[in-house]
Each structure stands twice: as C-alpha cells, then as structure tokens.
Amino acid sequence: MTKTEAVDRLLELADQIYESLHEMEDILQEVAPKQLQMAKSYWLAHIDGALENRYGYISKSFVSFEDTLRNLEEME
C-alpha cells in the first residue's frame, strides 16, 4: 500500500466512524435525549476533536487525525 492509498483508506474509515457517530446520536436522541447532551459534551466531542473536528464541540486534539494524514502526505 502506498502512502496515498493509506491516506485515502484512512479518510474512508473516518467517514465510517462519523456515520456510526450519527447513528449513535440518533439512537440516544430517540431513547435518552439528556444522555445525548452529556455525550456531546464529552465522548462525542473527544472523538470528533481527535478526528476532523467537524462539529467543533471542543478544540482539536494536540495530535489529530488530520495531523497524521498531513504527515503521511508529506512523506510521499
């Protein structure tokens, strides 16, 4: 696998993670909305911040998924 292929695959996996996070949010919204708010305040925020910070719940991680991708692209 080349570095470019690795970056492409990692991006696909991140999209899958975000799809799963959306499903988790939908489930919590349906059965326990208060728990969803707590999840958004902590574990959903940390997952998002560590990946692409699409939702900006918290500031991004010190070493994020995007940093890893950038480093891989620079190595190519």
PDB file of C-alpha atoms in Angstrom, residues 14-46:
ATOM      1  CA  ALA A  14     -13.038   8.303   9.298  1.00  0.00           C
ATOM      2  CA  ASP A  15     -16.216   8.751   7.259  1.00  0.00           C
ATOM      3  CA  GLN A  16     -17.437   5.378   8.540  1.00  0.00           C
ATOM      4  CA  ILE A  17     -16.705   6.465  12.098  1.00  0.00           C
ATOM      5  CA  TYR A  18     -18.699   9.669  11.587  1.00  0.00           C
ATOM      6  CA  GLU A  19     -21.582   7.650  10.113  1.00  0.00           C
ATOM      7  CA  SER A  20     -21.515   5.473  13.240  1.00  0.00           C
ATOM      8  CA  LEU A  21     -21.428   8.548  15.468  1.00  0.00           C
ATOM      9  CA  HIS A  22     -24.515   9.892  13.703  1.00  0.00           C
ATOM     10  CA  GLU A  23     -26.282   6.601  14.305  1.00  0.00           C
ATOM     11  CA  MET A  24     -25.293   6.701  17.976  1.00  0.00           C
ATOM     12  CA  GLU A  25     -26.659  10.240  18.241  1.00  0.00           C
ATOM     13  CA  ASP A  26     -29.923   9.204  16.589  1.00  0.00           C
ATOM     14  CA  ILE A  27     -30.312   6.280  18.985  1.00  0.00           C
ATOM     15  CA  LEU A  28     -29.646   8.445  22.028  1.00  0.00           C
ATOM     16  CA  GLN A  29     -31.957  11.174  20.741  1.00  0.00           C
ATOM     17  CA  GLU A  30     -34.742   8.627  20.485  1.00  0.00           C
ATOM     18  CA  VAL A  31     -34.312   6.851  23.808  1.00  0.00           C
ATOM     19  CA  ALA A  32     -32.432   9.255  26.084  1.00  0.00           C
ATOM     20  CA  PRO A  33     -32.075  12.877  24.889  1.00  0.00           C
ATOM     21  CA  LYS A  34     -30.455  14.014  28.128  1.00  0.00           C
ATOM     22  CA  GLN A  35     -27.796  11.342  27.723  1.00  0.00           C
ATOM     23  CA  LEU A  36     -27.178  12.615  24.199  1.00  0.00           C
ATOM     24  CA  GLN A  37     -26.431  16.081  25.526  1.00  0.00           C
ATOM     25  CA  MET A  38     -23.983  14.614  28.011  1.00  0.00           C
ATOM     26  CA  ALA A  39     -22.364  12.506  25.251  1.00  0.00           C
ATOM     27  CA  LYS A  40     -21.968  15.588  23.057  1.00  0.00           C
ATOM     28  CA  SER A  41     -20.286  17.319  25.956  1.00  0.00           C
ATOM     29  CA  TYR A  42     -17.728  14.602  26.455  1.00  0.00           C
ATOM     30  CA  TRP A  43     -17.101  11.430  24.498  1.00  0.00           C
ATOM     31  CA  LEU A  44     -18.616  12.517  21.174  1.00  0.00           C
ATOM     32  CA  ALA A  45     -16.653  15.749  21.476  1.00  0.00           C
ATOM     33  CA  HIS A  46     -13.407  13.906  22.118  1.00  0.00           C
TER      34      HIS A  46
END
